PDB file of C-alpha atoms in Angstrom:
ATOM      1  CA  MET C   1     -26.032 -57.719  29.280  1.00 53.00           C
ATOM      2  CA  SER C   2     -23.961 -55.959  31.916  1.00 53.00           C
ATOM      3  CA  PRO C   3     -25.609 -54.814  35.160  1.00 52.00           C
ATOM      4  CA  ILE C   4     -24.717 -51.178  34.346  1.00 49.00           C
ATOM      5  CA  LEU C   5     -26.413 -51.283  30.935  1.00 46.00           C
ATOM      6  CA  SER C   6     -29.473 -52.967  32.420  1.00 52.00           C
ATOM      7  CA  ALA C   7     -29.746 -50.183  34.972  1.00 49.00           C
ATOM      8  CA  LEU C   8     -29.520 -47.475  32.293  1.00 44.00           C
ATOM      9  CA  LEU C   9     -32.133 -48.914  29.896  1.00 45.00           C
ATOM     10  CA  PRO C  10     -35.192 -47.524  31.768  1.00 49.00           C
ATOM     11  CA  SER C  11     -33.620 -44.043  31.707  1.00 53.00           C
ATOM     12  CA  PHE C  12     -33.013 -44.245  27.942  1.00 45.00           C
ATOM     13  CA  PHE C  13     -36.611 -45.392  27.460  1.00 47.00           C
ATOM     14  CA  LEU C  14     -38.022 -42.405  29.404  1.00 49.00           C
ATOM     15  CA  LEU C  15     -35.724 -39.979  27.579  1.00 47.00           C
ATOM     16  CA  ASN C  16     -36.992 -41.255  24.232  1.00 50.00           C
ATOM     17  CA  ILE C  17     -40.610 -40.739  25.300  1.00 43.00           C
ATOM     18  CA  TRP C  18     -39.825 -37.165  26.404  1.00 47.00           C
ATOM     19  CA  LEU C  19     -38.076 -36.321  23.132  1.00 42.00           C
ATOM     20  CA  GLU C  20     -41.015 -37.628  21.131  1.00 44.00           C
ATOM     21  CA  SER C  21     -43.445 -35.501  23.169  1.00 44.00           C
ATOM     22  CA  ILE C  22     -41.337 -32.383  22.573  1.00 40.00           C
ATOM     23  CA  SER C  23     -41.157 -32.985  18.819  1.00 39.00           C
ATOM     24  CA  SER C  24     -44.944 -33.283  18.617  1.00 39.00           C
ATOM     25  CA  ILE C  25     -45.626 -29.794  20.020  1.00 40.00           C
ATOM     26  CA  ALA C  26     -47.506 -27.764  17.423  1.00 44.00           C
ATOM     27  CA  VAL C  27     -45.851 -24.595  16.151  1.00 44.00           C
ATOM     28  CA  PRO C  28     -48.319 -21.698  15.764  1.00 50.00           C
ATOM     29  CA  SER C  29     -49.446 -20.819  12.257  1.00 49.00           C
ATOM     30  CA  HIS C  30     -47.697 -17.422  12.265  1.00 50.00           C
ATOM     31  CA  ILE C  31     -44.305 -19.160  12.677  1.00 47.00           C
ATOM     32  CA  ASN C  32     -42.896 -21.345   9.913  1.00 44.00           C
ATOM     33  CA  GLN C  33     -42.445 -24.841  11.383  1.00 41.00           C
ATOM     34  CA  HIS C  34     -39.052 -25.123   9.705  1.00 40.00           C
ATOM     35  CA  GLU C  35     -37.971 -21.670  10.896  1.00 43.00           C
ATOM     36  CA  VAL C  36     -38.722 -21.587  14.604  1.00 48.00           C
ATOM     37  CA  TYR C  37     -35.392 -19.827  15.081  1.00 56.00           C
ATOM     38  CA  CYS C  38     -35.742 -17.635  11.991  1.00 87.00           C
ATOM     39  CA  LYS C  39     -35.568 -13.850  11.676  1.00 92.00           C
ATOM     40  CA  THR C  40     -37.703 -11.404   9.748  1.00 94.00           C
ATOM     41  CA  THR C  41     -37.894  -7.723   8.766  1.00 94.00           C
ATOM     42  CA  HIS C  42     -41.622  -7.286   9.370  1.00 94.00           C
ATOM     43  CA  PHE C  43     -43.784  -7.858  12.428  1.00 97.00           C
ATOM     44  CA  PRO C  44     -47.052  -6.639  13.993  1.00 98.00           C
ATOM     45  CA  VAL C  45     -47.178  -3.574  16.224  1.00 98.00           C
ATOM     46  CA  LEU C  46     -50.269  -3.134  18.414  1.00 98.00           C
ATOM     47  CA  MET C  47     -51.361   0.435  19.133  1.00 98.00           C
ATOM     48  CA  TYR C  48     -53.019   1.230  22.462  1.00 98.00           C
ATOM     49  CA  HIS C  49     -53.924   4.447  24.275  1.00 98.00           C
ATOM     50  CA  HIS C  50     -56.005   3.966  27.455  1.00 97.00           C
ATOM     51  CA  ILE C  51     -56.366   0.756  29.477  1.00 98.00           C
ATOM     52  CA  ARG C  52     -59.504   1.533  31.475  1.00 97.00           C
ATOM     53  CA  GLU C  53     -63.201   0.825  31.823  1.00 95.00           C
ATOM     54  CA  TYR C  54     -65.056   2.740  29.150  1.00 93.00           C
ATOM     55  CA  SER C  55     -68.741   1.774  29.410  1.00 87.00           C
ATOM     56  CA  TRP C  56     -69.529   5.006  31.300  1.00 85.00           C
ATOM     57  CA  LEU C  57     -67.781   7.284  28.787  1.00 85.00           C
ATOM     58  CA  LYS C  58     -70.061   9.526  26.725  1.00 84.00           C
ATOM     59  CA  ASP C  59     -67.264  10.976  24.598  1.00 86.00           C
ATOM     60  CA  ILE C  60     -67.078   8.706  21.532  1.00 87.00           C
ATOM     61  CA  LYS C  61     -63.489   9.685  20.748  1.00 87.00           C
ATOM     62  CA  ALA C  62     -62.348   8.928  24.300  1.00 87.00           C
ATOM     63  CA  LYS C  63     -64.216   5.615  24.232  1.00 92.00           C
ATOM     64  CA  ASN C  64     -62.591   4.607  20.930  1.00 93.00           C
ATOM     65  CA  LEU C  65     -59.156   5.132  22.488  1.00 95.00           C
ATOM     66  CA  SER C  66     -59.939   2.772  25.368  1.00 97.00           C
ATOM     67  CA  VAL C  67     -59.514  -0.948  26.020  1.00 97.00           C
ATOM     68  CA  SER C  68     -60.858  -2.429  29.250  1.00 97.00           C
ATOM     69  CA  PRO C  69     -58.485  -4.207  31.658  1.00 97.00           C
ATOM     70  CA  LEU C  70     -60.315  -7.508  31.053  1.00 98.00           C
ATOM     71  CA  GLU C  71     -60.087  -7.131  27.268  1.00 98.00           C
ATOM     72  CA  PHE C  72     -56.410  -6.261  27.587  1.00 98.00           C
ATOM     73  CA  LYS C  73     -55.740  -9.281  29.792  1.00 98.00           C
ATOM     74  CA  LYS C  74     -57.403 -11.599  27.273  1.00 98.00           C
ATOM     75  CA  GLN C  75     -55.363 -10.061  24.452  1.00 98.00           C
ATOM     76  CA  LEU C  76     -52.134 -10.635  26.383  1.00 98.00           C
ATOM     77  CA  ASP C  77     -53.229 -14.219  27.071  1.00 98.00           C
ATOM     78  CA  TYR C  78     -53.798 -14.712  23.338  1.00 98.00           C
ATOM     79  CA  LEU C  79     -50.309 -13.443  22.502  1.00 98.00           C
ATOM     80  CA  GLU C  80     -48.732 -15.631  25.171  1.00 96.00           C
ATOM     81  CA  GLN C  81     -50.672 -18.743  24.167  1.00 97.00           C
ATOM     82  CA  ASN C  82     -49.710 -18.248  20.523  1.00 97.00           C
ATOM     83  CA  TRP C  83     -45.987 -17.942  21.238  1.00 94.00           C
ATOM     84  CA  TYR C  84     -45.643 -14.240  20.474  1.00 97.00           C
ATOM     85  CA  LYS C  85     -42.607 -12.555  22.013  1.00 95.00           C
ATOM     86  CA  THR C  86     -42.885  -8.879  22.950  1.00 96.00           C
ATOM     87  CA  ILE C  87     -39.958  -6.733  21.869  1.00 96.00           C
ATOM     88  CA  THR C  88     -38.832  -3.114  21.770  1.00 96.00           C
ATOM     89  CA  THR C  89     -36.676  -1.465  19.112  1.00 96.00           C
ATOM     90  CA  ALA C  90     -33.617  -2.476  21.162  1.00 94.00           C
ATOM     91  CA  ASP C  91     -34.279  -6.037  19.962  1.00 94.00           C
ATOM     92  CA  ILE C  92     -33.886  -5.076  16.295  1.00 95.00           C
ATOM     93  CA  LYS C  93     -30.500  -6.381  15.160  1.00 93.00           C
ATOM     94  CA  ASN C  94     -29.208  -5.490  11.689  1.00 91.00           C
ATOM     95  CA  ASP C  95     -32.783  -4.691  10.592  1.00 91.00           C
ATOM     96  CA  TYR C  96     -34.081  -8.100  11.707  1.00 95.00           C
ATOM     97  CA  VAL C  97     -36.178  -9.384  14.615  1.00 95.00           C
ATOM     98  CA  PRO C  98     -36.948 -12.981  15.684  1.00 94.00           C
ATOM     99  CA  CYS C  99     -39.948 -14.566  13.988  1.00 94.00           C
ATOM    100  CA  GLY C 100     -43.039 -14.402  16.171  1.00 95.00           C
ATOM    101  CA  SER C 101     -42.163 -10.948  17.524  1.00 97.00           C
ATOM    102  CA  VAL C 102     -44.795  -8.358  18.400  1.00 98.00           C
ATOM    103  CA  MET C 103     -44.505  -4.796  19.676  1.00 98.00           C
ATOM    104  CA  LEU C 104     -47.008  -3.110  21.988  1.00 98.00           C
ATOM    105  CA  THR C 105     -47.066   0.678  21.807  1.00 98.00           C
ATOM    106  CA  PHE C 106     -48.972   3.006  24.139  1.00 98.00           C
ATOM    107  CA  ASP C 107     -49.533   6.496  22.782  1.00 98.00           C
ATOM    108  CA  ASP C 108     -49.820   9.782  24.705  1.00 97.00           C
ATOM    109  CA  GLY C 109     -48.535   8.577  28.100  1.00 97.00           C
ATOM    110  CA  TYR C 110     -51.788   8.181  30.040  1.00 98.00           C
ATOM    111  CA  ASP C 111     -51.481   7.312  33.733  1.00 97.00           C
ATOM    112  CA  ASN C 112     -53.624   4.162  33.460  1.00 97.00           C
ATOM    113  CA  VAL C 113     -50.838   2.645  31.385  1.00 96.00           C
ATOM    114  CA  SER C 114     -48.572   2.556  34.450  1.00 95.00           C
ATOM    115  CA  SER C 115     -51.328   1.852  36.994  1.00 96.00           C
ATOM    116  CA  THR C 116     -53.333  -0.766  35.067  1.00 97.00           C
ATOM    117  CA  ALA C 117     -51.367  -2.092  32.084  1.00 96.00           C
ATOM    118  CA  LEU C 118     -48.016  -2.366  33.852  1.00 95.00           C
ATOM    119  CA  PRO C 119     -49.048  -5.032  36.421  1.00 95.00           C
ATOM    120  CA  LEU C 120     -50.688  -7.167  33.712  1.00 96.00           C
ATOM    121  CA  MET C 121     -47.569  -6.911  31.560  1.00 94.00           C
ATOM    122  CA  GLN C 122     -45.290  -7.720  34.495  1.00 93.00           C
ATOM    123  CA  GLU C 123     -47.144 -10.971  35.138  1.00 94.00           C
ATOM    124  CA  ARG C 124     -45.973 -12.179  31.720  1.00 93.00           C
ATOM    125  CA  TRP C 125     -42.593 -10.426  31.577  1.00 92.00           C
ATOM    126  CA  PHE C 126     -43.923  -8.480  28.595  1.00 94.00           C
ATOM    127  CA  ARG C 127     -42.376  -5.179  27.500  1.00 91.00           C
ATOM    128  CA  TRP C 128     -43.751  -2.216  25.583  1.00 92.00           C
ATOM    129  CA  ILE C 129     -42.990   1.193  24.094  1.00 97.00           C
ATOM    130  CA  ALA C 130     -44.568   4.214  25.791  1.00 98.00           C
ATOM    131  CA  SER C 131     -44.677   7.376  23.673  1.00 98.00           C
ATOM    132  CA  ILE C 132     -44.629  10.583  25.706  1.00 98.00           C
ATOM    133  CA  ILE C 133     -46.054  14.034  24.976  1.00 98.00           C
ATOM    134  CA  ILE C 134     -43.613  16.369  26.724  1.00 97.00           C
ATOM    135  CA  GLN C 135     -46.145  19.044  27.693  1.00 97.00           C
ATOM    136  CA  LYS C 136     -48.536  16.480  29.197  1.00 97.00           C
ATOM    137  CA  MET C 137     -46.083  14.877  31.632  1.00 97.00           C
ATOM    138  CA  ASP C 138     -47.143  15.294  35.267  1.00 96.00           C
ATOM    139  CA  GLU C 139     -50.561  16.636  34.251  1.00 97.00           C
ATOM    140  CA  GLU C 140     -53.698  15.027  35.652  1.00 96.00           C
ATOM    141  CA  GLY C 141     -54.503  11.840  33.753  1.00 96.00           C
ATOM    142  CA  TYR C 142     -50.970  11.441  32.414  1.00 98.00           C
ATOM    143  CA  MET C 143     -47.857   9.670  33.673  1.00 98.00           C
ATOM    144  CA  SER C 144     -45.438  11.529  35.876  1.00 97.00           C
ATOM    145  CA  GLY C 145     -41.691  11.471  35.585  1.00 97.00           C
ATOM    146  CA  VAL C 146     -41.651   8.938  38.432  1.00 96.00           C
ATOM    147  CA  ASN C 147     -44.035   6.661  36.502  1.00 96.00           C
ATOM    148  CA  ILE C 148     -41.839   6.849  33.426  1.00 97.00           C
ATOM    149  CA  ARG C 149     -38.697   6.016  35.392  1.00 96.00           C
ATOM    150  CA  THR C 150     -40.520   2.970  36.770  1.00 94.00           C
ATOM    151  CA  LEU C 151     -41.096   1.787  33.197  1.00 93.00           C
ATOM    152  CA  GLN C 152     -37.408   2.266  32.495  1.00 92.00           C
ATOM    153  CA  GLN C 153     -36.503   0.111  35.475  1.00 91.00           C
ATOM    154  CA  HIS C 154     -38.453  -2.719  33.856  1.00 89.00           C
ATOM    155  CA  ASN C 155     -36.479  -2.318  30.622  1.00 86.00           C
ATOM    156  CA  TRP C 156     -39.304  -0.812  28.594  1.00 91.00           C
ATOM    157  CA  GLU C 157     -38.712   1.782  25.931  1.00 97.00           C
ATOM    158  CA  ILE C 158     -39.569   5.485  25.983  1.00 98.00           C
ATOM    159  CA  ALA C 159     -40.415   7.198  22.684  1.00 98.00           C
ATOM    160  CA  SER C 160     -41.134  10.795  21.737  1.00 98.00           C
ATOM    161  CA  HIS C 161     -44.675  11.774  20.722  1.00 98.00           C
ATOM    162  CA  THR C 162     -43.845  15.478  20.049  1.00 97.00           C
ATOM    163  CA  TRP C 163     -43.849  18.407  22.420  1.00 97.00           C
ATOM    164  CA  ASN C 164     -47.592  19.098  22.572  1.00 97.00           C
ATOM    165  CA  HIS C 165     -49.226  16.696  20.063  1.00 96.00           C
ATOM    166  CA  PRO C 166     -50.048  19.045  17.162  1.00 94.00           C
ATOM    167  CA  ILE C 167     -51.170  17.897  13.729  1.00 90.00           C
ATOM    168  CA  LEU C 168     -47.839  18.342  11.985  1.00 92.00           C
ATOM    169  CA  THR C 169     -49.344  19.146   8.578  1.00 90.00           C
ATOM    170  CA  VAL C 170     -50.951  22.362   9.875  1.00 90.00           C
ATOM    171  CA  LEU C 171     -47.722  23.695  11.388  1.00 92.00           C
ATOM    172  CA  PRO C 172     -45.353  26.026   9.521  1.00 92.00           C
ATOM    173  CA  VAL C 173     -42.442  23.978   8.234  1.00 91.00           C
ATOM    174  CA  ASN C 174     -39.995  25.850  10.460  1.00 93.00           C
ATOM    175  CA  ALA C 175     -42.011  24.838  13.566  1.00 94.00           C
ATOM    176  CA  ILE C 176     -41.785  21.095  12.912  1.00 95.00           C
ATOM    177  CA  PRO C 177     -38.154  20.545  14.061  1.00 94.00           C
ATOM    178  CA  PHE C 178     -39.042  21.794  17.547  1.00 96.00           C
ATOM    179  CA  GLN C 179     -41.744  19.116  17.864  1.00 97.00           C
ATOM    180  CA  ILE C 180     -39.450  16.365  16.621  1.00 97.00           C
ATOM    181  CA  TYR C 181     -35.952  17.309  17.775  1.00 97.00           C
ATOM    182  CA  ASP C 182     -36.540  19.253  21.007  1.00 97.00           C
ATOM    183  CA  SER C 183     -38.913  16.628  22.394  1.00 97.00           C
ATOM    184  CA  LYS C 184     -36.218  13.998  21.788  1.00 98.00           C
ATOM    185  CA  LYS C 185     -33.457  15.977  23.502  1.00 97.00           C
ATOM    186  CA  SER C 186     -35.683  16.814  26.483  1.00 97.00           C
ATOM    187  CA  LEU C 187     -36.553  13.160  27.087  1.00 98.00           C
ATOM    188  CA  GLU C 188     -32.893  12.182  26.745  1.00 98.00           C
ATOM    189  CA  ASN C 189     -31.813  14.837  29.253  1.00 97.00           C
ATOM    190  CA  TRP C 190     -34.543  14.075  31.791  1.00 96.00           C
ATOM    191  CA  PHE C 191     -34.379  10.293  31.692  1.00 97.00           C
ATOM    192  CA  HIS C 192     -30.716   9.792  30.771  1.00 96.00           C
ATOM    193  CA  THR C 193     -31.438   7.436  27.913  1.00 96.00           C
ATOM    194  CA  LYS C 194     -31.105   7.416  24.142  1.00 96.00           C
ATOM    195  CA  ILE C 195     -34.431   8.090  22.406  1.00 98.00           C
ATOM    196  CA  ASN C 196     -34.437   6.181  19.120  1.00 97.00           C
ATOM    197  CA  THR C 197     -38.162   6.150  18.365  1.00 98.00           C
ATOM    198  CA  PHE C 198     -40.693   8.790  17.297  1.00 98.00           C
ATOM    199  CA  VAL C 199     -44.478   8.436  17.058  1.00 97.00           C
ATOM    200  CA  TYR C 200     -46.326  10.735  14.658  1.00 96.00           C
ATOM    201  CA  PRO C 201     -49.511  12.325  16.049  1.00 94.00           C
ATOM    202  CA  GLY C 202     -52.304  10.907  13.923  1.00 80.00           C
ATOM    203  CA  TRP C 203     -52.168   9.960  10.287  1.00 73.00           C
ATOM    204  CA  TYR C 204     -50.850  13.210   8.855  1.00 76.00           C
ATOM    205  CA  TYR C 205     -47.265  14.175   8.049  1.00 83.00           C
ATOM    206  CA  TRP C 206     -45.436  15.721   5.107  1.00 82.00           C
ATOM    207  CA  PRO C 207     -42.348  14.389   3.286  1.00 85.00           C
ATOM    208  CA  GLU C 208     -40.470  17.193   5.060  1.00 86.00           C
ATOM    209  CA  THR C 209     -41.494  15.591   8.348  1.00 92.00           C
ATOM    210  CA  LEU C 210     -39.670  12.403   7.393  1.00 93.00           C
ATOM    211  CA  ARG C 211     -36.587  14.433   6.567  1.00 93.00           C
ATOM    212  CA  PHE C 212     -36.670  16.194   9.937  1.00 95.00           C
ATOM    213  CA  THR C 213     -37.202  12.863  11.698  1.00 96.00           C
ATOM    214  CA  GLU C 214     -34.160  11.411   9.982  1.00 95.00           C
ATOM    215  CA  GLN C 215     -32.046  14.500  10.714  1.00 96.00           C
ATOM    216  CA  ALA C 216     -32.959  14.221  14.402  1.00 96.00           C
ATOM    217  CA  TRP C 217     -31.275  10.791  14.387  1.00 96.00           C
ATOM    218  CA  TYR C 218     -34.358   8.732  15.089  1.00 98.00           C
ATOM    219  CA  LYS C 219     -33.898   5.146  13.967  1.00 97.00           C
ATOM    220  CA  TYR C 220     -37.613   4.314  13.853  1.00 97.00           C
ATOM    221  CA  ALA C 221     -40.934   6.144  13.638  1.00 97.00           C
ATOM    222  CA  PHE C 222     -44.496   4.846  13.897  1.00 97.00           C
ATOM    223  CA  THR C 223     -47.583   5.945  11.977  1.00 95.00           C
ATOM    224  CA  THR C 224     -51.233   5.005  12.479  1.00 95.00           C
ATOM    225  CA  ARG C 225     -51.513   3.342   9.057  1.00 94.00           C
ATOM    226  CA  PHE C 226     -52.757  -0.237   9.169  1.00 96.00           C
ATOM    227  CA  GLY C 227     -50.409  -3.140   8.490  1.00 96.00           C
ATOM    228  CA  GLU C 228     -47.278  -4.810   9.785  1.00 97.00           C
ATOM    229  CA  ALA C 229     -44.155  -2.778  10.438  1.00 97.00           C
ATOM    230  CA  ASP C 230     -41.441  -3.311   7.815  1.00 95.00           C
ATOM    231  CA  ILE C 231     -38.091  -2.103   9.113  1.00 93.00           C
ATOM    232  CA  TRP C 232     -36.279  -2.943   5.885  1.00 90.00           C
ATOM    233  CA  TRP C 233     -38.193  -0.525   3.642  1.00 86.00           C
ATOM    234  CA  LYS C 234     -40.034   1.920   5.901  1.00 90.00           C
ATOM    235  CA  ASN C 235     -38.196   2.331   9.184  1.00 95.00           C
ATOM    236  CA  LEU C 236     -39.541   5.895   9.568  1.00 96.00           C
ATOM    237  CA  GLU C 237     -43.084   4.979   8.460  1.00 95.00           C
ATOM    238  CA  LEU C 238     -43.790   1.844  10.454  1.00 96.00           C
ATOM    239  CA  ARG C 239     -47.397   0.665  10.340  1.00 96.00           C
ATOM    240  CA  ARG C 240     -49.453  -0.497  13.314  1.00 97.00           C
ATOM    241  CA  ILE C 241     -52.687  -2.239  14.286  1.00 98.00           C
ATOM    242  CA  ASP C 242     -55.121  -0.038  16.207  1.00 97.00           C
ATOM    243  CA  ILE C 243     -56.676  -1.969  19.109  1.00 98.00           C
ATOM    244  CA  THR C 244     -60.167  -0.626  19.756  1.00 96.00           C
ATOM    245  CA  PRO C 245     -62.903  -1.316  22.346  1.00 97.00           C
ATOM    246  CA  GLY C 246     -64.434  -4.763  22.088  1.00 96.00           C
ATOM    247  CA  THR C 247     -61.397  -6.422  20.495  1.00 98.00           C
ATOM    248  CA  THR C 248     -61.743 -10.079  21.467  1.00 98.00           C
ATOM    249  CA  PRO C 249     -58.883 -12.602  21.169  1.00 98.00           C
ATOM    250  CA  GLU C 250     -60.561 -13.928  18.007  1.00 98.00           C
ATOM    251  CA  LYS C 251     -60.736 -10.440  16.498  1.00 98.00           C
ATOM    252  CA  LEU C 252     -57.118  -9.813  17.491  1.00 98.00           C
ATOM    253  CA  GLY C 253     -56.081 -12.952  15.628  1.00 98.00           C
ATOM    254  CA  GLU C 254     -58.023 -11.758  12.574  1.00 98.00           C
ATOM    255  CA  LEU C 255     -56.359  -8.327  12.729  1.00 98.00           C
ATOM    256  CA  LEU C 256     -52.919  -9.935  12.919  1.00 98.00           C
ATOM    257  CA  ARG C 257     -53.670 -12.024   9.818  1.00 97.00           C
ATOM    258  CA  LYS C 258     -55.048  -9.053   7.872  1.00 96.00           C
ATOM    259  CA  ALA C 259     -52.041  -6.912   8.776  1.00 96.00           C
ATOM    260  CA  LYS C 260     -49.683  -9.581   7.439  1.00 93.00           C
ATOM    261  CA  GLU C 261     -51.680  -9.830   4.204  1.00 92.00           C
ATOM    262  CA  THR C 262     -51.649  -6.034   3.809  1.00 84.00           C
ATOM    263  CA  THR C 263     -47.875  -5.976   4.200  1.00 71.00           C
ATOM    264  CA  ILE C 264     -47.349  -8.801   1.701  1.00 62.00           C
ATOM    265  CA  GLN C 265     -49.482  -6.989  -0.876  1.00 53.00           C
TER     266      GLN C 265
END
């Protein structure tokens, strides 16, 4: 054996050990082991509102819209440990996203999203979609224009959540376009970005609402219905998973499984 080959043998031996260790890494159950680099048309979307302490809140509705910073941190840890990759609608290519994708949406534009959620997301290089109510910007308890521009600088997406958050089904039909179209154009003008995503206030909307949403050139719209989002069939009626107080990592995993089953059915 030549001296050169003798010198290289230990390196080949160590390389083989390393390759074997890599091949033995377990792929999470939500990703097909034979399709680690696959793509899909459906994926989970987590719906948040407030990231704040809520034990002192007496208002049940306000409490139900809250997740504590510690709970949120543990949920992010769960996603990271289970190989989930956070995306925005900019990552949707030809109606497909990478397998293992998850979206995080924050409705209403509360200020604790930028003050509390943002640092925790930055630690993991996670991104989200923040839906903004035009009339609430710069009001106490809500994000300011400066806060929203900070989110943009971190490559997170801004979505419209109407002008003043009405229940669309109680509005006259001729008042709906203002909520859908004018809120979009205002955000685009103020923040110099294309707004592709709309978030319906609550569960309720008419078929006419979908038509107005499409005519306003939104590519995607989110509801509060439970399940995984399916961009192939329902790009303007995307389902989400509501994250409520007390959601542990174990409960989050259960919700993700149930959402997938709901979509398959």
